[in-house]
Amino acid sequence: MGRYNLHIKPTLGDKSIEQITHDDINRLQRSLINAKKAPKTINGIIQLLGAIFNNSKAPNPCKEIKKLKENDRRERYLTKDEVNLLFENVKDDPTLNLFVHLALNTGGRLETILHIQKKDINISNGSLILHDLKSGGTYTGFVGEHLKEILSSVLKDMKPNDYVIGGNEIPTPSRTIQRHLKRILDQLFNNGLDSRDAKNRVVIHTLRHTFASQLAINGVSLFIIQKLLNHKDITHTQRYSKLAPDSGHDAVKSLFA
């Protein structure tokens, strides 16, 4: 009901489902565009309204609304210099510092990182069990030597069931990390960018994209990257092939030199 209350009800809430017309939905779509909502978000809201019509058995005017073109696939990843800049800006906040290091070492999604418990981590061989809350199941991640040192210090006073981020028996709420880290990411990387520019804005998910992109740049095979991201289908991983050293860039560059 969140999207309905936030976006649909303020514009159409005073009308019964039978009273809502094609023009009303066009007006809703325009208001969302003017509010600088992303095309994917707007299409999702119209789709939700269409589902409400279908459930009510009333004629569905949403079928006549043209979907907006969605071109908001995130392309941005951090360079190594930018990663170091981010490390420098979170180093004084133990929670954010640990979160950023774990995200960039494992490529885990936000909720995956927040659900890592002490018992999931094997310091001796630098591995950890990651929980895929999006598709279910678990998979294995790895950490570098610097993060092993951080974890050794953080984990020593924790109980096995404690969550590493926050050090409590319950996971840290995602909004806590989002609120504090968003401010830093915006200050460092998003100045001057439109709030709708999903392709170029740096967000928390950019850390996962950075993990995979830097692996590809370093020549790691797509099969290994797929495994480390826990992608079920390698087609999701193929977006990183253009960053690989053997992507053909060097061959083309010297073709007519």
Tab-separated table of C-alpha atoms in Angstrom:
chain	number	residue	atom	x	y	z
A	1	MET	CA	0.000	0.000	0.000
A	2	GLY	CA	3.011	2.302	0.267
A	3	ARG	CA	3.057	3.327	-3.402
A	4	TYR	CA	-0.723	3.721	-3.462
A	5	ASN	CA	-0.811	6.010	-0.435
A	6	LEU	CA	2.212	8.007	-1.564
A	7	HIS	CA	1.543	8.475	-5.266
A	8	ILE	CA	-1.971	7.427	-6.312
A	9	LYS	CA	-4.222	8.464	-3.440
A	10	PRO	CA	-3.188	12.165	-3.393
A	11	THR	CA	-4.148	12.513	-7.071
A	12	LEU	CA	-7.036	10.079	-7.531
A	13	GLY	CA	-8.102	9.151	-4.010
A	14	ASP	CA	-11.292	11.246	-4.055
A	15	LYS	CA	-12.710	9.235	-6.972
A	16	SER	CA	-14.260	5.799	-6.995
A	17	ILE	CA	-12.627	3.234	-9.260
A	18	GLU	CA	-15.519	3.588	-11.737
A	19	GLN	CA	-14.986	7.358	-11.982
A	20	ILE	CA	-11.299	7.230	-12.924
A	21	THR	CA	-10.748	7.949	-16.604
A	22	HIS	CA	-7.952	7.721	-19.137
A	23	ASP	CA	-7.401	11.476	-18.716
A	24	ASP	CA	-7.053	11.071	-14.949
A	25	ILE	CA	-4.306	8.508	-15.402
A	26	ASN	CA	-2.540	10.704	-17.941
A	27	ARG	CA	-2.684	13.489	-15.366
A	28	LEU	CA	-1.224	11.152	-12.737
A	29	GLN	CA	1.584	10.167	-15.096
A	30	ARG	CA	2.409	13.811	-15.869
A	31	SER	CA	2.427	14.724	-12.184
A	32	LEU	CA	4.908	11.928	-11.486
A	33	ILE	CA	7.119	13.107	-14.357
A	34	ASN	CA	6.999	16.656	-12.976
A	35	ALA	CA	7.937	15.269	-9.564
A	36	LYS	CA	11.092	13.885	-11.224
A	37	LYS	CA	10.269	10.244	-10.559
A	38	ALA	CA	12.258	7.714	-12.585
A	39	PRO	CA	10.486	6.179	-15.617
A	40	LYS	CA	10.709	2.718	-14.049
A	41	THR	CA	9.039	4.016	-10.878
A	42	ILE	CA	6.266	5.733	-12.847
A	43	ASN	CA	5.585	2.623	-14.933
A	44	GLY	CA	5.405	0.577	-11.731
A	45	ILE	CA	2.834	2.954	-10.222
A	46	ILE	CA	0.653	2.812	-13.357
A	47	GLN	CA	0.997	-0.981	-13.334
A	48	LEU	CA	-0.163	-1.060	-9.697
A	49	LEU	CA	-3.189	1.052	-10.578
A	50	GLY	CA	-3.939	-1.290	-13.475
A	51	ALA	CA	-3.893	-4.257	-11.090
A	52	ILE	CA	-6.420	-2.454	-8.873
A	53	PHE	CA	-8.714	-2.022	-11.897
A	54	ASN	CA	-8.344	-5.690	-12.831
A	55	ASN	CA	-9.238	-6.816	-9.318
A	56	SER	CA	-12.308	-4.577	-9.292
A	57	LYS	CA	-13.577	-5.955	-12.628
A	58	ALA	CA	-14.033	-2.357	-13.826
A	59	PRO	CA	-12.814	-1.391	-17.334
A	60	ASN	CA	-9.081	-0.767	-17.153
A	61	PRO	CA	-8.057	2.553	-18.780
A	62	CYS	CA	-4.422	1.896	-17.797
A	63	LYS	CA	-4.172	-0.435	-20.782
A	64	GLU	CA	-4.289	2.610	-23.056
A	65	ILE	CA	-1.481	4.455	-21.267
A	66	LYS	CA	1.842	4.316	-23.099
A	67	LYS	CA	4.695	3.122	-20.914
A	68	LEU	CA	7.634	5.451	-20.494
A	69	LYS	CA	10.938	4.335	-21.937
A	70	GLU	CA	13.108	2.930	-19.173
A	71	ASN	CA	16.772	3.712	-19.630
A	72	ASP	CA	17.889	3.714	-16.019
A	73	ARG	CA	20.154	0.705	-15.899
A	74	ARG	CA	22.986	1.592	-13.571
A	75	GLU	CA	26.289	1.896	-15.430
A	76	ARG	CA	28.334	3.756	-12.833
A	77	TYR	CA	31.076	2.026	-10.890
A	78	LEU	CA	33.827	3.448	-8.725
A	79	THR	CA	37.421	3.666	-9.869
A	80	LYS	CA	40.114	2.521	-7.454
A	81	ASP	CA	40.889	6.145	-6.602
A	82	GLU	CA	37.208	6.724	-5.840
A	83	VAL	CA	37.112	3.602	-3.681
A	84	ASN	CA	40.056	4.938	-1.683
A	85	LEU	CA	38.279	8.294	-1.355
A	86	LEU	CA	35.199	6.524	-0.013
A	87	PHE	CA	37.303	4.530	2.461
A	88	GLU	CA	38.840	7.787	3.672
A	89	ASN	CA	35.404	9.301	4.266
A	90	VAL	CA	33.940	6.381	6.233
A	91	LYS	CA	36.992	5.409	8.278
A	92	ASP	CA	35.851	7.320	11.378
A	93	ASP	CA	32.454	5.580	11.469
A	94	PRO	CA	33.064	1.930	12.466
A	95	THR	CA	29.672	0.720	11.210
A	96	LEU	CA	29.852	2.408	7.805
A	97	ASN	CA	33.526	1.517	7.435
A	98	LEU	CA	32.806	-2.172	7.990
A	99	PHE	CA	29.743	-2.107	5.736
A	100	VAL	CA	31.610	-0.477	2.836
A	101	HIS	CA	34.549	-2.878	3.123
A	102	LEU	CA	32.242	-5.910	3.222
A	103	ALA	CA	30.198	-4.644	0.268
A	104	LEU	CA	33.277	-4.003	-1.880
A	105	ASN	CA	34.928	-7.305	-0.903
A	106	THR	CA	31.880	-9.518	-1.488
A	107	GLY	CA	29.584	-7.661	-3.882
A	108	GLY	CA	26.708	-8.511	-1.565
A	109	ARG	CA	23.467	-6.573	-1.739
A	110	LEU	CA	22.498	-4.279	1.141
A	111	GLU	CA	20.342	-6.834	2.981
A	112	THR	CA	22.879	-9.589	2.360
A	113	ILE	CA	25.592	-7.563	4.109
A	114	LEU	CA	23.270	-6.662	6.985
A	115	HIS	CA	22.473	-10.352	7.577
A	116	ILE	CA	26.067	-11.566	7.955
A	117	GLN	CA	26.503	-13.103	11.414
A	118	LYS	CA	29.704	-13.911	13.256
A	119	LYS	CA	29.080	-17.633	12.749
A	120	ASP	CA	29.063	-17.072	8.954
A	121	ILE	CA	32.691	-15.921	8.894
A	122	ASN	CA	35.799	-18.098	8.694
A	123	ILE	CA	38.669	-15.736	9.432
A	124	SER	CA	41.373	-18.364	8.971
A	125	ASN	CA	40.674	-18.897	5.266
A	126	GLY	CA	39.051	-15.528	4.556
A	127	SER	CA	35.662	-16.898	3.521
A	128	LEU	CA	32.122	-16.193	4.625
A	129	ILE	CA	28.608	-17.454	3.998
A	130	LEU	CA	26.349	-14.910	2.326
A	131	HIS	CA	22.556	-15.103	2.455
A	132	ASP	CA	20.790	-14.207	-0.786
A	133	LEU	CA	17.591	-12.631	0.492
A	134	LYS	CA	16.455	-11.788	-3.039
A	135	SER	CA	16.374	-15.279	-4.530
A	136	GLY	CA	16.942	-17.436	-1.449
A	137	GLY	CA	19.754	-19.754	-0.455
A	138	THR	CA	23.354	-19.074	0.490
A	139	TYR	CA	26.645	-18.718	-1.353
A	140	THR	CA	30.302	-18.192	-0.512
A	141	GLY	CA	32.170	-14.901	-0.485
A	142	PHE	CA	35.767	-14.001	0.285
A	143	VAL	CA	37.596	-11.148	1.982
A	144	GLY	CA	41.037	-9.617	1.539
A	145	GLU	CA	43.776	-9.347	4.145
A	146	HIS	CA	42.909	-5.808	5.248
A	147	LEU	CA	39.271	-6.726	5.877
A	148	LYS	CA	40.378	-9.862	7.738
A	149	GLU	CA	42.248	-7.588	10.145
A	150	ILE	CA	39.173	-5.393	10.612
A	151	LEU	CA	36.934	-8.414	11.183
A	152	SER	CA	39.342	-10.019	13.652
A	153	SER	CA	39.087	-6.925	15.815
A	154	VAL	CA	35.324	-6.496	15.432
A	155	LEU	CA	34.373	-10.129	16.020
A	156	LYS	CA	36.384	-10.868	19.142
A	157	ASP	CA	33.683	-9.684	21.571
A	158	MET	CA	30.681	-10.890	19.568
A	159	LYS	CA	28.543	-13.958	20.165
A	160	PRO	CA	28.088	-16.436	17.270
A	161	ASN	CA	24.561	-15.241	16.430
A	162	ASP	CA	25.401	-11.537	16.534
A	163	TYR	CA	25.060	-9.642	13.263
A	164	VAL	CA	28.409	-8.203	12.239
A	165	ILE	CA	26.981	-4.831	11.186
A	166	GLY	CA	25.847	-3.316	14.455
A	167	GLY	CA	27.026	-6.175	16.676
A	168	ASN	CA	23.525	-7.031	17.914
A	169	GLU	CA	21.279	-10.093	17.903
A	170	ILE	CA	18.978	-8.408	15.379
A	171	PRO	CA	20.027	-6.974	12.002
A	172	THR	CA	20.657	-3.257	11.659
A	173	PRO	CA	17.693	-1.663	9.797
A	174	SER	CA	18.574	-0.997	6.162
A	175	ARG	CA	17.314	2.588	6.415
A	176	THR	CA	20.028	3.319	9.011
A	177	ILE	CA	22.797	2.467	6.541
A	178	GLN	CA	20.956	4.067	3.622
A	179	ARG	CA	20.446	7.380	5.411
A	180	HIS	CA	24.025	7.825	6.583
A	181	LEU	CA	25.823	6.394	3.553
A	182	LYS	CA	23.622	8.222	1.026
A	183	ARG	CA	24.744	11.550	2.444
A	184	ILE	CA	28.410	10.631	1.962
A	185	LEU	CA	27.890	9.188	-1.531
A	186	ASP	CA	25.965	12.281	-2.625
A	187	GLN	CA	28.654	14.630	-1.331
A	188	LEU	CA	31.496	12.691	-2.942
A	189	PHE	CA	30.042	11.585	-6.261
A	190	ASN	CA	26.589	12.987	-7.064
A	191	ASN	CA	27.041	16.765	-7.064
A	192	GLY	CA	25.331	18.282	-10.094
A	193	LEU	CA	23.556	15.081	-11.146
A	194	ASP	CA	19.792	15.046	-11.631
A	195	SER	CA	18.006	13.001	-8.976
A	196	ARG	CA	16.445	10.931	-11.798
A	197	ASP	CA	19.816	10.054	-13.361
A	198	ALA	CA	19.839	6.462	-12.161
A	199	LYS	CA	22.447	5.497	-14.755
A	200	ASN	CA	25.159	7.773	-13.335
A	201	ARG	CA	24.269	8.408	-9.699
A	202	VAL	CA	26.305	6.527	-7.085
A	203	VAL	CA	24.092	4.632	-4.657
A	204	ILE	CA	24.664	1.731	-2.276
A	205	HIS	CA	24.062	-0.794	-5.070
A	206	THR	CA	26.956	0.848	-6.957
A	207	LEU	CA	29.272	-0.938	-4.520
A	208	ARG	CA	28.075	-4.299	-5.867
A	209	HIS	CA	28.520	-3.046	-9.426
A	210	THR	CA	32.012	-1.778	-8.530
A	211	PHE	CA	32.993	-5.178	-7.113
A	212	ALA	CA	32.038	-6.950	-10.341
A	213	SER	CA	33.407	-4.241	-12.646
A	214	GLN	CA	36.829	-4.172	-11.011
A	215	LEU	CA	37.012	-7.970	-11.160
A	216	ALA	CA	36.274	-7.827	-14.900
A	217	ILE	CA	38.881	-5.098	-15.422
A	218	ASN	CA	41.407	-7.324	-13.643
A	219	GLY	CA	40.709	-10.158	-16.083
A	220	VAL	CA	38.574	-12.391	-13.863
A	221	SER	CA	36.364	-14.667	-15.966
A	222	LEU	CA	32.630	-14.037	-16.252
A	223	PHE	CA	32.020	-17.508	-14.838
A	224	ILE	CA	33.841	-16.601	-11.611
A	225	ILE	CA	32.099	-13.210	-11.419
A	226	GLN	CA	28.741	-14.937	-11.897
A	227	LYS	CA	29.568	-17.284	-9.039
A	228	LEU	CA	30.705	-14.475	-6.723
A	229	LEU	CA	27.558	-12.418	-7.435
A	230	ASN	CA	25.358	-15.518	-7.110
A	231	HIS	CA	23.731	-14.799	-10.460
A	232	LYS	CA	21.552	-17.738	-11.460
A	233	ASP	CA	21.864	-16.842	-15.155
A	234	ILE	CA	25.132	-15.707	-16.727
A	235	THR	CA	23.217	-13.298	-18.985
A	236	HIS	CA	22.976	-11.001	-15.949
A	237	THR	CA	26.765	-11.125	-15.655
A	238	GLN	CA	27.535	-10.492	-19.320
A	239	ARG	CA	27.132	-6.725	-18.865
A	240	TYR	CA	30.648	-6.774	-17.377
A	241	SER	CA	32.251	-8.406	-20.419
A	242	LYS	CA	32.882	-5.007	-22.041
A	243	LEU	CA	35.271	-4.153	-19.180
A	244	ALA	CA	37.438	-7.239	-19.590
A	245	PRO	CA	41.021	-6.741	-20.884
A	246	ASP	CA	40.258	-9.072	-23.793
A	247	SER	CA	37.040	-7.248	-24.762
A	248	GLY	CA	38.622	-6.294	-28.092
A	249	HIS	CA	39.499	-2.713	-27.186
A	250	ASP	CA	43.253	-3.155	-27.649
A	251	ALA	CA	42.785	-5.039	-30.924
A	252	VAL	CA	40.587	-2.320	-32.420
A	253	LYS	CA	42.812	0.473	-31.108
A	254	SER	CA	45.786	-0.870	-33.050
A	255	LEU	CA	43.846	-2.043	-36.109
A	256	PHE	CA	44.870	0.803	-38.444
A	257	ALA	CA	47.658	2.323	-36.357
